[in-house]
Coordinates of C-alpha atoms in Angstrom, one line a residue:
M115 CA -6.3 29.0 46.4
G116 CA -2.5 29.0 46.2
A117 CA -2.5 25.2 46.0
F118 CA -5.1 25.4 43.3
R119 CA -3.0 27.8 41.3
W120 CA 0.0 25.5 41.5
F121 CA -2.1 22.5 40.4
S122 CA -3.5 24.5 37.4
L123 CA 0.0 25.5 36.4
F124 CA 1.1 21.8 36.5
F125 CA -1.8 20.9 34.2
F126 CA -1.0 23.7 31.8
I127 CA 2.7 22.7 31.6
W128 CA 1.7 19.0 31.1
L129 CA -0.7 19.8 28.3
T130 CA 1.8 22.2 26.5
C131 CA 4.5 19.5 26.6
G132 CA 2.1 16.9 25.3
S133 CA 1.0 19.1 22.4
A134 CA 4.6 19.8 21.4
H135 CA 5.4 16.1 21.5
A136 CA 2.3 15.2 19.3
E137 CA 3.7 17.0 16.3
R138 CA 7.0 15.1 16.2
R139 CA 5.8 11.9 14.3
V140 CA 3.4 12.6 11.4
A141 CA 2.0 10.5 8.6
L142 CA -0.1 11.0 5.5
V143 CA -1.9 8.0 4.1
I144 CA -3.6 8.1 0.6
G145 CA -5.7 5.4 -1.1
N146 CA -7.1 6.0 -4.6
S147 CA -9.6 3.4 -5.8
A148 CA -12.5 5.1 -7.5
Y149 CA -10.8 6.2 -10.8
K150 CA -13.2 7.9 -13.2
N151 CA -11.6 7.2 -16.6
V152 CA -10.1 3.8 -16.1
P153 CA -11.3 0.7 -14.2
K154 CA -11.6 1.0 -10.5
L155 CA -9.2 -0.6 -8.1
A156 CA -10.6 -2.8 -5.3
N157 CA -7.9 -2.7 -2.6
P158 CA -6.3 0.8 -2.2
V159 CA -9.0 2.2 0.1
N160 CA -8.8 -0.9 2.3
D161 CA -5.0 -0.7 2.3
A162 CA -5.0 2.9 3.4
A163 CA -7.4 2.3 6.3
L164 CA -5.2 -0.7 7.5
V165 CA -1.9 1.3 7.3
G166 CA -3.5 4.3 9.0
G167 CA -4.6 2.2 11.9
M168 CA -1.1 0.6 12.1
L169 CA 0.6 4.0 12.2
G170 CA -1.7 5.2 15.0
K171 CA -1.0 2.1 17.1
A172 CA 2.7 2.6 16.4
G173 CA 2.8 5.9 18.3
F174 CA 2.2 8.4 15.5
E175 CA 0.4 11.3 17.1
N176 CA -0.8 12.8 13.8
V177 CA -2.0 10.4 11.1
E178 CA -4.3 11.7 8.3
V179 CA -6.0 9.1 6.0
K180 CA -7.3 10.4 2.7
V181 CA -9.1 8.3 0.0
D182 CA -10.2 8.8 -3.6
L183 CA -8.4 12.2 -4.1
G184 CA -8.7 14.2 -7.3
A185 CA -5.9 16.5 -8.4
P186 CA -7.0 19.6 -6.3
E187 CA -7.6 17.5 -3.2
M188 CA -4.3 15.6 -3.6
R189 CA -2.4 18.9 -4.1
K190 CA -4.0 20.4 -0.9
A191 CA -3.2 17.3 1.1
L192 CA 0.5 17.3 0.1
R193 CA 0.8 21.1 0.8
E194 CA -0.7 20.9 4.3
F195 CA 1.3 17.8 5.2
G196 CA 4.5 19.6 4.1
M197 CA 3.7 22.3 6.7
R198 CA 3.3 19.7 9.5
A199 CA 6.5 18.0 8.5
R200 CA 8.5 21.1 9.3
D201 CA 8.2 20.5 13.0
A202 CA 8.4 16.7 12.8
E203 CA 11.3 14.4 13.5
V204 CA 9.7 11.5 11.5
A205 CA 7.5 12.0 8.4
V206 CA 5.9 9.1 6.5
I207 CA 3.8 9.1 3.3
Y208 CA 2.0 6.0 2.2
Y209 CA 0.3 5.9 -1.3
A210 CA -1.9 3.1 -2.8
G211 CA -3.3 3.5 -6.3
H212 CA -2.2 3.9 -9.9
G213 CA 1.3 5.1 -10.7
I214 CA 3.1 5.6 -14.1
E215 CA 6.6 5.9 -15.4
I216 CA 7.5 8.2 -18.4
D217 CA 11.0 8.8 -19.6
G218 CA 12.4 7.4 -16.3
N219 CA 10.3 9.7 -14.1
N220 CA 7.6 8.4 -11.7
Y221 CA 4.1 10.0 -11.3
L222 CA 1.2 9.3 -8.9
I223 CA -2.2 9.4 -10.6
P224 CA -5.2 11.2 -8.9
T225 CA -8.7 9.7 -9.5
D226 CA -9.8 12.4 -12.0
A227 CA -6.9 12.1 -14.4
V228 CA -7.6 11.6 -18.2
L229 CA -4.1 11.5 -19.7
E230 CA -5.2 11.6 -23.4
V231 CA -1.7 12.6 -24.4
D232 CA 1.6 11.7 -22.8
T233 CA 2.4 15.3 -21.9
D234 CA -0.8 15.6 -19.8
V235 CA 1.0 13.8 -17.1
Y236 CA 2.8 17.0 -16.2
D237 CA -0.5 18.8 -15.5
E238 CA -2.8 16.0 -14.2
A239 CA -0.4 13.8 -12.1
F240 CA 2.1 14.4 -9.3
A241 CA 5.8 13.6 -9.8
L242 CA 7.5 11.5 -7.1
D243 CA 10.0 14.3 -6.6
R244 CA 7.1 16.5 -5.4
V245 CA 6.3 13.8 -2.7
L246 CA 9.9 13.6 -1.7
A247 CA 10.0 17.4 -1.3
T248 CA 7.0 17.2 1.0
V249 CA 8.8 14.9 3.6
E250 CA 12.2 16.6 3.2
P251 CA 11.8 19.0 6.2
A252 CA 11.6 16.1 8.7
K253 CA 14.7 16.1 10.9
Q254 CA 15.4 12.4 11.5
L255 CA 13.6 10.1 9.1
R256 CA 11.8 10.5 5.7
L257 CA 9.9 7.4 4.6
V258 CA 7.8 7.1 1.4
I259 CA 5.9 3.8 0.7
L260 CA 4.4 3.2 -2.7
D261 CA 1.9 0.4 -3.4
A262 CA 1.5 1.7 -7.0
C263 CA 3.5 -0.6 -9.2
R264 CA 0.4 -1.9 -11.1
D265 CA -0.1 -2.2 -14.9
N266 CA -0.4 1.3 -16.5
P267 CA -4.2 1.5 -17.4
F268 CA -3.6 4.6 -19.7
A269 CA -0.9 3.0 -21.9
K270 CA -3.4 1.6 -24.5
T271 CA -5.2 4.9 -25.0
M272 CA -2.5 7.5 -24.4
K273 CA -1.3 9.3 -27.5
R274 CA 2.5 10.0 -27.7
T275 CA 3.6 13.4 -28.9
V276 CA 7.1 12.0 -29.5
A277 CA 7.5 8.4 -30.8
A278 CA 10.7 7.9 -28.9
R279 CA 9.2 8.8 -25.5
A280 CA 9.4 5.7 -23.3
I281 CA 6.4 4.5 -21.2
G282 CA 7.6 1.7 -18.9
R283 CA 6.0 -1.0 -16.8
G284 CA 5.6 -0.3 -13.1
L285 CA 7.9 2.4 -11.7
A286 CA 11.4 3.4 -12.5
K287 CA 14.4 3.1 -10.1
I288 CA 15.1 6.2 -8.1
E289 CA 17.9 7.4 -5.8
P290 CA 16.9 10.0 -3.3
T291 CA 19.3 12.9 -2.8
S292 CA 18.4 13.8 0.8
P293 CA 20.0 11.8 3.7
N294 CA 18.0 9.5 5.9
T295 CA 15.4 9.0 3.2
M296 CA 13.9 5.6 2.2
I297 CA 11.5 4.8 -0.7
A298 CA 9.8 1.4 -0.6
F299 CA 8.2 0.0 -3.8
A300 CA 5.7 -2.8 -3.8
A301 CA 7.7 -4.3 -6.7
K302 CA 11.2 -3.6 -8.0
A303 CA 11.7 -1.2 -10.8
G304 CA 10.4 -2.3 -14.2
S305 CA 8.0 -4.9 -12.8
T306 CA 4.4 -4.8 -11.7
A307 CA 2.7 -5.7 -8.4
S308 CA -0.4 -7.8 -7.6
D309 CA -3.6 -6.7 -5.8
G310 CA -4.0 -10.2 -4.4
D311 CA -7.1 -12.2 -3.9
S312 CA -8.1 -10.7 -0.5
K313 CA -9.3 -7.2 0.5
N314 CA -5.6 -6.1 1.0
S315 CA -2.6 -6.4 -1.3
P316 CA 0.2 -8.8 -0.3
F317 CA 2.6 -5.9 0.1
T318 CA 0.4 -3.9 2.5
A319 CA -0.5 -7.0 4.5
A320 CA 3.2 -7.7 5.0
L321 CA 3.8 -4.1 6.0
V322 CA 1.3 -3.9 8.8
E323 CA 2.6 -7.3 10.1
R324 CA 6.3 -6.4 10.2
L325 CA 6.9 -2.6 10.5
P326 CA 5.3 -2.1 14.0
T327 CA 7.6 -4.7 15.7
P328 CA 9.2 -2.8 18.6
G329 CA 12.9 -2.1 18.2
L330 CA 13.1 -3.7 14.7
D331 CA 15.3 -1.7 12.3
L332 CA 13.4 -0.5 9.2
R333 CA 16.0 -2.2 6.8
K334 CA 15.4 -5.6 8.5
A335 CA 11.6 -4.9 8.6
F336 CA 11.5 -4.3 4.9
G337 CA 13.6 -7.4 4.4
F338 CA 11.0 -9.5 6.2
V339 CA 8.3 -7.8 4.0
R340 CA 10.2 -8.8 0.9
D341 CA 10.4 -12.4 2.1
D342 CA 6.7 -12.5 3.0
V343 CA 5.6 -11.1 -0.4
L344 CA 7.9 -13.4 -2.4
K345 CA 6.4 -16.4 -0.5
N346 CA 2.8 -15.3 -0.8
T347 CA 3.1 -14.5 -4.6
S348 CA 5.0 -17.7 -5.5
Y349 CA 8.1 -15.6 -6.2
R350 CA 6.4 -13.4 -8.9
Q351 CA 6.6 -10.1 -6.9
E352 CA 9.7 -8.8 -5.2
P353 CA 9.4 -5.5 -3.2
Y354 CA 12.4 -3.2 -3.3
V355 CA 13.8 -0.4 -1.1
Y356 CA 15.8 2.6 -2.4
G357 CA 17.9 5.1 -0.3
S358 CA 20.0 4.5 2.7
L359 CA 20.2 5.2 6.5
G360 CA 23.0 5.5 8.9
G361 CA 24.7 2.9 11.0
E362 CA 22.3 3.1 14.0
D363 CA 19.1 1.1 14.0
V364 CA 16.1 3.1 13.0
P365 CA 12.9 1.3 14.2
L366 CA 9.4 2.6 13.4
V367 CA 8.4 1.7 17.0
P368 CA 11.2 2.2 19.6
A369 CA 12.2 -0.9 21.6
K370 CA 10.7 -1.1 25.1
P371 CA 13.0 -1.9 28.1
A372 CA 12.8 -5.4 29.4
A373 CA 10.5 -5.8 32.4
T374 CA 12.5 -6.0 35.7
G375 CA 9.6 -5.5 38.1
P376 CA 6.2 -3.7 38.3
Q377 CA 6.1 -1.2 35.5
A378 CA 4.2 2.0 35.1
S379 CA 0.5 1.9 34.2
P380 CA -0.5 3.1 30.7
D381 CA -2.5 5.7 32.7
D382 CA 0.6 6.9 34.5
A383 CA -0.1 10.6 33.9
V384 CA -3.6 10.3 35.3
R385 CA -2.3 8.4 38.3
R386 CA 0.4 11.1 39.0
D387 CA -2.3 13.8 38.8
Y388 CA -4.6 11.9 41.1
E389 CA -1.8 11.4 43.7
L390 CA -0.9 15.1 43.5
A391 CA -4.6 16.1 44.1
L392 CA -4.8 13.5 46.9
Q393 CA -1.8 15.3 48.7
I394 CA -3.5 18.7 48.4
G395 CA -7.0 17.3 49.1
T396 CA -9.1 20.5 48.6
R397 CA -12.4 20.8 46.9
E398 CA -11.0 23.2 44.3
V399 CA -8.2 20.7 43.3
W400 CA -10.7 17.8 43.0
T401 CA -13.0 19.9 40.9
A402 CA -10.2 20.8 38.6
F403 CA -9.2 17.1 38.3
L404 CA -12.7 16.1 37.3
A405 CA -12.9 19.0 34.8
K406 CA -9.8 17.4 33.1
Y407 CA -10.7 13.7 33.5
T408 CA -14.5 13.4 33.3
D409 CA -14.8 9.6 33.4
G410 CA -12.8 6.5 34.2
F411 CA -11.5 4.8 37.3
Y412 CA -9.6 7.8 38.7
A413 CA -12.6 10.1 38.0
S414 CA -14.8 7.8 40.2
L415 CA -12.1 8.0 43.0
A416 CA -12.1 11.8 42.7
K417 CA -15.9 11.9 43.1
G418 CA -15.6 9.8 46.2
Q419 CA -13.0 12.3 47.6
L420 CA -15.4 15.2 46.9
S421 CA -18.2 13.3 48.8
R422 CA -15.8 12.8 51.7
I423 CA -15.0 16.6 51.7
A424 CA -18.7 17.4 51.6
A425 CA -19.3 15.1 54.6
E426 CA -16.5 16.7 56.5
E427 CA -17.9 20.2 55.8
A428 CA -21.4 19.1 57.0
R429 CA -19.9 17.6 60.1
A430 CA -18.0 20.8 60.9
A431 CA -21.1 22.9 60.3
A432 CA -23.1 20.7 62.7
A433 CA -20.4 20.8 65.3
E434 CA -20.4 24.6 65.1
K435 CA -24.2 24.8 65.5
A436 CA -24.0 22.5 68.5
R437 CA -21.4 24.7 70.1
Q438 CA -23.5 27.8 69.5
A439 CA -26.5 26.0 71.1
E440 CA -24.5 25.1 74.2
D441 CA -23.3 28.7 74.5
E442 CA -26.9 29.9 74.3
K443 CA -28.0 27.4 76.9
A444 CA -25.2 28.5 79.3
R445 CA -26.1 32.2 78.7
L446 CA -29.7 31.6 79.5
A447 CA -28.8 29.6 82.6
S448 CA -26.6 32.4 83.8
E449 CA -29.3 34.9 83.3
R450 CA -31.7 32.8 85.3
A451 CA -34.0 32.5 82.4
Q452 CA -37.3 31.0 82.7
K453 CA -37.5 27.2 82.8
A454 CA -39.4 27.1 79.4
E455 CA -36.7 29.0 77.7
Q456 CA -34.1 26.8 79.3
D457 CA -36.0 23.7 78.2
K458 CA -36.2 25.1 74.7
A459 CA -32.5 25.8 74.6
A460 CA -31.8 22.4 76.0
A461 CA -33.9 20.8 73.2
A462 CA -32.1 22.9 70.6
A463 CA -28.8 21.8 72.1
K464 CA -29.8 18.2 72.0
A465 CA -31.0 18.4 68.4
A466 CA -27.8 20.1 67.4
E467 CA -25.8 17.4 69.1
D468 CA -27.9 14.7 67.3
V469 CA -27.1 16.5 64.0
R470 CA -23.4 16.6 64.9
L471 CA -23.4 12.9 65.8
A472 CA -25.2 12.1 62.5
A473 CA -22.7 14.2 60.6
E474 CA -19.8 12.5 62.4
K475 CA -21.3 9.1 61.5
A476 CA -21.7 10.2 57.8
K477 CA -18.1 11.4 57.8
Q478 CA -16.9 8.0 59.1
I479 CA -18.9 6.2 56.4
E480 CA -17.5 8.4 53.6
E481 CA -13.9 7.9 55.0
T482 CA -14.5 4.2 55.0
K483 CA -15.7 4.3 51.4
A484 CA -12.7 6.5 50.4
A485 CA -10.3 4.1 52.0
A486 CA -11.9 1.1 50.3
A487 CA -11.8 2.9 47.0
E488 CA -8.1 3.8 47.6
Q489 CA -7.4 0.1 48.3
R490 CA -9.2 -0.9 45.1
R491 CA -7.1 1.7 43.2
K492 CA -3.8 0.2 44.5
E493 CA -5.0 -3.3 43.6
A494 CA -6.0 -2.2 40.1
E495 CA -2.7 -0.5 39.5
A496 CA -0.9 -3.6 40.6
A497 CA -2.9 -5.7 38.2
V498 CA -2.3 -3.3 35.4
A499 CA 1.4 -3.3 36.1
K500 CA 1.4 -7.1 36.1
A501 CA -0.4 -7.2 32.7
V502 CA 2.0 -4.6 31.2
A503 CA 5.0 -6.7 32.4
E504 CA 3.5 -9.9 30.9
K505 CA 2.8 -8.0 27.6
Q506 CA 6.4 -6.7 27.5
A507 CA 7.7 -10.2 28.1
A508 CA 5.6 -11.6 25.3
E509 CA 6.7 -8.8 22.9
K510 CA 10.3 -9.5 23.8
A511 CA 9.8 -13.2 23.2
L512 CA 8.2 -12.4 19.8
A513 CA 11.1 -10.2 18.8
D514 CA 13.6 -12.9 19.8
K515 CA 11.6 -15.5 17.9
I516 CA 11.6 -13.2 14.7
A517 CA 15.3 -12.6 15.1
N518 CA 16.0 -16.4 15.5
E519 CA 13.8 -17.2 12.5
K520 CA 15.7 -14.6 10.4
A521 CA 19.0 -16.0 11.5
A522 CA 17.9 -19.5 10.7
A523 CA 16.6 -18.4 7.3
E524 CA 19.9 -16.6 6.5
L525 CA 21.9 -19.7 7.6
A526 CA 19.7 -22.0 5.4
A527 CA 20.1 -19.6 2.5
K528 CA 23.9 -19.5 3.0
Q529 CA 24.1 -23.3 3.2
A530 CA 21.9 -23.6 0.1
A531 CA 24.2 -21.1 -1.8
E532 CA 27.3 -23.0 -0.7
K533 CA 25.8 -26.3 -1.7
Q534 CA 24.8 -24.9 -5.1
A535 CA 28.3 -23.4 -5.6
A536 CA 29.8 -26.8 -4.7
E537 CA 27.5 -28.6 -7.2
M538 CA 28.4 -26.1 -9.9
Q539 CA 32.1 -26.4 -9.2
A540 CA 31.8 -30.2 -9.3
A541 CA 29.9 -30.0 -12.7
E542 CA 32.5 -27.7 -14.1
M543 CA 35.3 -30.1 -12.9
K544 CA 33.4 -33.0 -14.6
V545 CA 33.1 -31.1 -17.9
K546 CA 36.7 -30.1 -17.7
S547 CA 37.8 -33.7 -17.0
E548 CA 35.7 -35.0 -19.9
S549 CA 37.2 -32.3 -22.2
E550 CA 40.7 -33.2 -21.1
Q551 CA 39.9 -36.9 -21.8
K552 CA 38.7 -36.0 -25.3
V553 CA 41.8 -33.9 -26.0
A554 CA 44.0 -36.7 -24.8
A555 CA 42.3 -39.1 -27.3
L556 CA 43.2 -36.8 -30.2
A557 CA 46.3 -37.3 -32.4
P558 CA 49.6 -36.3 -30.9
T559 CA 49.9 -33.5 -33.5
S560 CA 47.0 -31.6 -32.1
S561 CA 48.3 -28.4 -30.6
Q562 CA 45.1 -27.3 -28.7
P563 CA 41.9 -29.0 -27.2
T564 CA 39.1 -29.2 -29.7
L565 CA 35.6 -30.6 -29.9
S566 CA 33.7 -32.0 -32.8
P567 CA 31.7 -29.4 -34.7
P568 CA 28.3 -30.9 -33.6
E569 CA 29.4 -31.0 -29.9
M570 CA 30.7 -27.4 -30.1
A571 CA 27.5 -26.3 -31.9
K572 CA 25.4 -28.0 -29.2
L573 CA 27.2 -26.2 -26.3
V574 CA 27.0 -22.8 -28.0
Q575 CA 23.3 -23.4 -28.8
S576 CA 22.6 -24.3 -25.1
E577 CA 24.2 -21.1 -23.9
L578 CA 22.4 -19.0 -26.5
R579 CA 19.1 -20.4 -25.3
R580 CA 20.1 -19.5 -21.7
V581 CA 20.7 -15.8 -22.6
G582 CA 17.5 -15.6 -24.6
C583 CA 19.0 -15.3 -28.1
L584 CA 17.9 -18.8 -29.4
T585 CA 14.4 -20.1 -29.3
G586 CA 14.9 -23.4 -31.1
T587 CA 16.4 -26.6 -29.8
G588 CA 20.1 -27.3 -29.3
D589 CA 20.5 -30.3 -31.7
G590 CA 24.1 -29.6 -32.7
D591 CA 23.2 -28.5 -36.3
W592 CA 24.7 -25.1 -36.8
N593 CA 22.1 -23.9 -39.3
A594 CA 20.8 -20.5 -40.3
T595 CA 18.7 -20.2 -37.2
S596 CA 21.8 -20.7 -35.0
Q597 CA 23.7 -18.2 -37.0
R598 CA 21.0 -15.6 -36.6
S599 CA 21.0 -16.2 -32.9
L600 CA 24.8 -15.6 -32.6
T601 CA 24.4 -12.4 -34.8
L602 CA 21.7 -11.2 -32.3
F603 CA 24.1 -11.9 -29.4
N604 CA 26.8 -9.9 -31.2
K605 CA 24.4 -7.0 -31.6
Y606 CA 23.2 -6.8 -27.9
A607 CA 26.5 -7.9 -26.2
G608 CA 28.8 -5.7 -28.4
T609 CA 30.9 -8.7 -29.6
K610 CA 32.0 -9.5 -33.2
F611 CA 32.2 -13.3 -33.4
D612 CA 31.9 -15.0 -36.8
A613 CA 28.3 -16.2 -37.0
K614 CA 29.1 -18.9 -39.6
L615 CA 30.7 -21.2 -37.0
A616 CA 30.6 -22.1 -33.3
S617 CA 33.9 -21.4 -31.5
F618 CA 35.4 -21.6 -28.0
D619 CA 35.7 -17.8 -27.9
A620 CA 32.0 -17.4 -28.5
L621 CA 31.2 -20.1 -26.0
D622 CA 33.3 -18.4 -23.2
A623 CA 31.8 -14.9 -24.0
I624 CA 28.2 -16.2 -23.8
K625 CA 29.0 -18.1 -20.5
A626 CA 30.2 -14.9 -19.0
K627 CA 26.8 -13.3 -19.2
Q628 CA 24.7 -14.0 -16.1
G629 CA 21.2 -12.9 -17.3
R630 CA 19.2 -12.4 -20.5
V631 CA 21.0 -10.6 -23.3
C632 CA 18.7 -10.6 -26.2
P633 CA 15.3 -9.0 -25.7
L634 CA 12.2 -11.2 -25.6
V635 CA 10.4 -11.0 -29.0
C636 CA 6.9 -12.4 -29.0
D637 CA 4.7 -13.5 -31.9
H638 CA 1.7 -11.5 -33.1
G639 CA -1.1 -11.7 -30.5
F640 CA 1.4 -12.1 -27.6
R641 CA 3.1 -9.6 -25.3
A642 CA 6.2 -9.9 -23.1
D643 CA 5.7 -10.4 -19.4
G644 CA 9.1 -10.9 -17.7
D645 CA 10.8 -13.8 -19.4
A646 CA 7.6 -15.3 -21.0
C647 CA 5.2 -14.4 -23.8
V648 CA 1.6 -14.0 -22.6
K649 CA -1.3 -14.1 -25.0
I650 CA -3.1 -10.8 -25.4
T651 CA -6.8 -11.1 -24.5
C652 CA -9.3 -8.4 -25.6
R653 CA -12.7 -7.9 -24.2
A654 CA -15.8 -8.8 -26.2
G655 CA -16.2 -6.7 -29.4
Y656 CA -12.4 -6.0 -29.7
R657 CA -9.6 -7.8 -31.6
V658 CA -5.8 -7.6 -31.7
N659 CA -4.6 -5.4 -34.6
D660 CA -1.3 -5.3 -36.4
D661 CA 0.3 -3.2 -33.6
N662 CA -0.6 -5.8 -31.0
E663 CA -3.2 -3.5 -29.5
C664 CA -6.9 -4.1 -28.9
E665 CA -9.1 -2.3 -31.3
K666 CA -12.9 -2.3 -31.8
V667 CA -14.2 -4.7 -34.5
P668 CA -15.9 -2.5 -37.2
E669 CA -19.6 -3.1 -37.5
K670 CA -21.0 -4.4 -40.8
K671 CA -23.6 -2.0 -42.2
P672 CA -26.8 -3.8 -43.1
V673 CA -27.9 -3.7 -46.8
A674 CA -31.1 -1.7 -47.2
R675 CA -34.0 -3.9 -48.5
E676 CA -34.9 -1.3 -51.1
D677 CA -31.4 -1.4 -52.6
Q678 CA -31.6 -5.2 -52.8
K679 CA -34.9 -5.1 -54.6
S680 CA -33.5 -2.5 -57.1
R681 CA -30.5 -4.8 -57.9
D682 CA -32.8 -7.8 -58.3
A683 CA -35.0 -5.8 -60.8
D684 CA -31.9 -4.7 -62.8
R685 CA -30.7 -8.2 -63.0
K686 CA -34.0 -9.6 -64.3
Q687 CA -34.2 -6.8 -66.9
T688 CA -30.7 -7.6 -68.1
E689 CA -31.5 -11.3 -68.4
A690 CA -34.8 -10.7 -70.3
A691 CA -33.2 -8.3 -72.9
P692 CA -32.3 -9.9 -76.3
S693 CA -28.7 -10.7 -76.7
K694 CA -26.7 -8.3 -78.8
P695 CA -25.2 -9.6 -82.1
Q696 CA -21.7 -10.8 -81.6
A697 CA -18.9 -11.3 -84.1
S698 CA -18.9 -14.9 -85.5
G699 CA -15.1 -15.1 -85.5
Q700 CA -15.0 -15.9 -89.3
I701 CA -12.6 -14.2 -91.7
I702 CA -13.2 -13.4 -95.4
C703 CA -10.5 -12.7 -97.9
G704 CA -10.5 -10.8 -101.2
Q705 CA -8.3 -8.9 -103.5
A706 CA -7.9 -6.1 -100.9
G707 CA -6.8 -8.6 -98.3
C708 CA -8.5 -10.4 -95.4
R709 CA -10.8 -9.1 -92.7
P710 CA -13.2 -10.4 -90.0
V711 CA -16.8 -11.0 -91.0
R712 CA -18.9 -8.0 -89.8
S713 CA -21.2 -8.3 -86.9
G714 CA -24.6 -9.7 -87.8
C715 CA -23.3 -11.3 -91.1
R716 CA -22.3 -14.8 -92.0
L717 CA -20.5 -16.7 -94.8
E718 CA -22.5 -18.8 -97.3
R719 CA -21.2 -20.9 -100.2
S720 CA -22.2 -19.5 -103.6
S721 CA -22.1 -21.1 -107.1
A722 CA -22.0 -17.7 -108.9
A723 CA -18.9 -16.7 -110.8
P724 CA -16.6 -14.2 -109.3
G725 CA -17.8 -10.7 -109.8
S726 CA -21.5 -11.6 -110.0
G727 CA -22.1 -11.2 -106.2
S728 CA -25.5 -9.7 -105.3
T729 CA -26.1 -6.8 -103.1
G730 CA -25.2 -7.5 -99.5
S731 CA -22.7 -10.2 -100.3
A732 CA -19.0 -10.3 -100.6
Y733 CA -16.8 -12.6 -102.6
A734 CA -14.3 -14.9 -101.0
G735 CA -12.5 -16.8 -103.7
N736 CA -11.8 -20.3 -102.8
G737 CA -11.6 -22.0 -106.2
M738 CA -15.0 -23.8 -105.7
G739 CA -17.5 -21.1 -106.6
G740 CA -16.4 -19.1 -103.5
L741 CA -17.9 -17.9 -100.2
V742 CA -20.0 -14.8 -99.9
E743 CA -20.7 -12.6 -96.9
V744 CA -24.5 -12.3 -96.4
C745 CA -25.8 -9.5 -94.2
R746 CA -29.5 -9.0 -93.5

């Protein structure tokens, strides 16, 4: 029983240490696909399952995978994970789903968010700072991975309480305040990520390929992820990492020592427990071993040891019974017992001896079986050690191959950069040489190198096109369009060059700018996407309005048939009614002056003398008998 107590204490200490170690590397994986108020996403649930499996294989003892979380479930998951992170050395949060950036702050969107107004984000979404506070208690490494840089699905319907409030594309740049913290975006700040054409996004597929490499520093691993995503998306998506680590390598999976001989089996703890039980060799120890390890190779060996112990106990019992029979036989003989009793005792002694011999034979059989099983165990352990050594050698070869490929890629990139710099230097020397030749060809009285106005205009126009301020062609004609483009450059670059002419000073200032200066302005019906204008496409029944947003086409109300019949009847009645008398347009003059002929009257020539007009007539003297106004 004392040996059994020591063995039980050993198991208790082993289990306690194992439980404490299990809480040192923890991870929370969230994938939101089934959004209720915007179109569903296809990949986040698949991505979460893939990353959760990768972290489990990478040695994380506590990995929780949550999918399609509403606001209450997401709040509970973050709160509970924050409690586990207090006792952890490494804490990782991975999120796949929709994210949004408002006024420079990033938010993760649960599946039940509505976001009718921009201020709803404070109540219905989770700020990235909240996620960083969750992993902050971890002692060595805090890692947050966001595959959430998609197009904002709420931007078209969300109302703004303040017109100046900015709602950006993708997520905004962030600088963590806690040390040993890294934040990985699927796409750099201000740009969007792609879901890809397969069941996993390009970013997540690269993550599970690169991060679990044993001994590979996280910074290098994310560098490989960046290269893979750029290649797989035709250089349209570039992942980015924010934050910093110390000078030591920080791998997600520690490097394994190089194999120098037979290595420990993956079941090393079980093997040690088996060998300890084998040294003690009691029924109680083997029973405790089988209570802990109910199946497997070593459990079968333990059962064989129990059978051997049972055979030994049976043999000992038979031997004791045979001894008692011999003693009884001797007692009867000494007491001169009757022959029948002696024969009976002799038969009992013989039967007991037969049982003893059978038990001895059974014991030998069980010992043979146990020896054979022990030999098989040693052979299996040797085979496992060989397989582990081969696996470690293959992993080391893979790590060396990755490192060599990285070094070769860096060398090729360096050589390409040097070649490009040499070509640019040669081009500049050529331009300088040509300029010097043109200057030398000028009159001796020229005090400084000059170009012809068309040549200067063409050079300035070319540079203005490069920085995004001129959309026309550089034909050397410094027209109104070119002047407006230089004015735009002055506005966004903070310069004050005279836009009426192209000068050397303006050319040098524009050349000094490395990237786009003027913002991309697209025509109606197009939107800016990087450095290009993309046509806005609305779904059926919608059209692009004056604000470049999709709105529903108003439905035309059908004209009631009764109203149409009523209008037709009114029109026919109007056409059938007699026409009203209209003025003839004639004028009659008299002593009182001239006036228009009254409606319904007309002028007729009369031979009567003036003053003799009849009733209903009026005189219009004309020297020929006159005209009279006749009304009837």
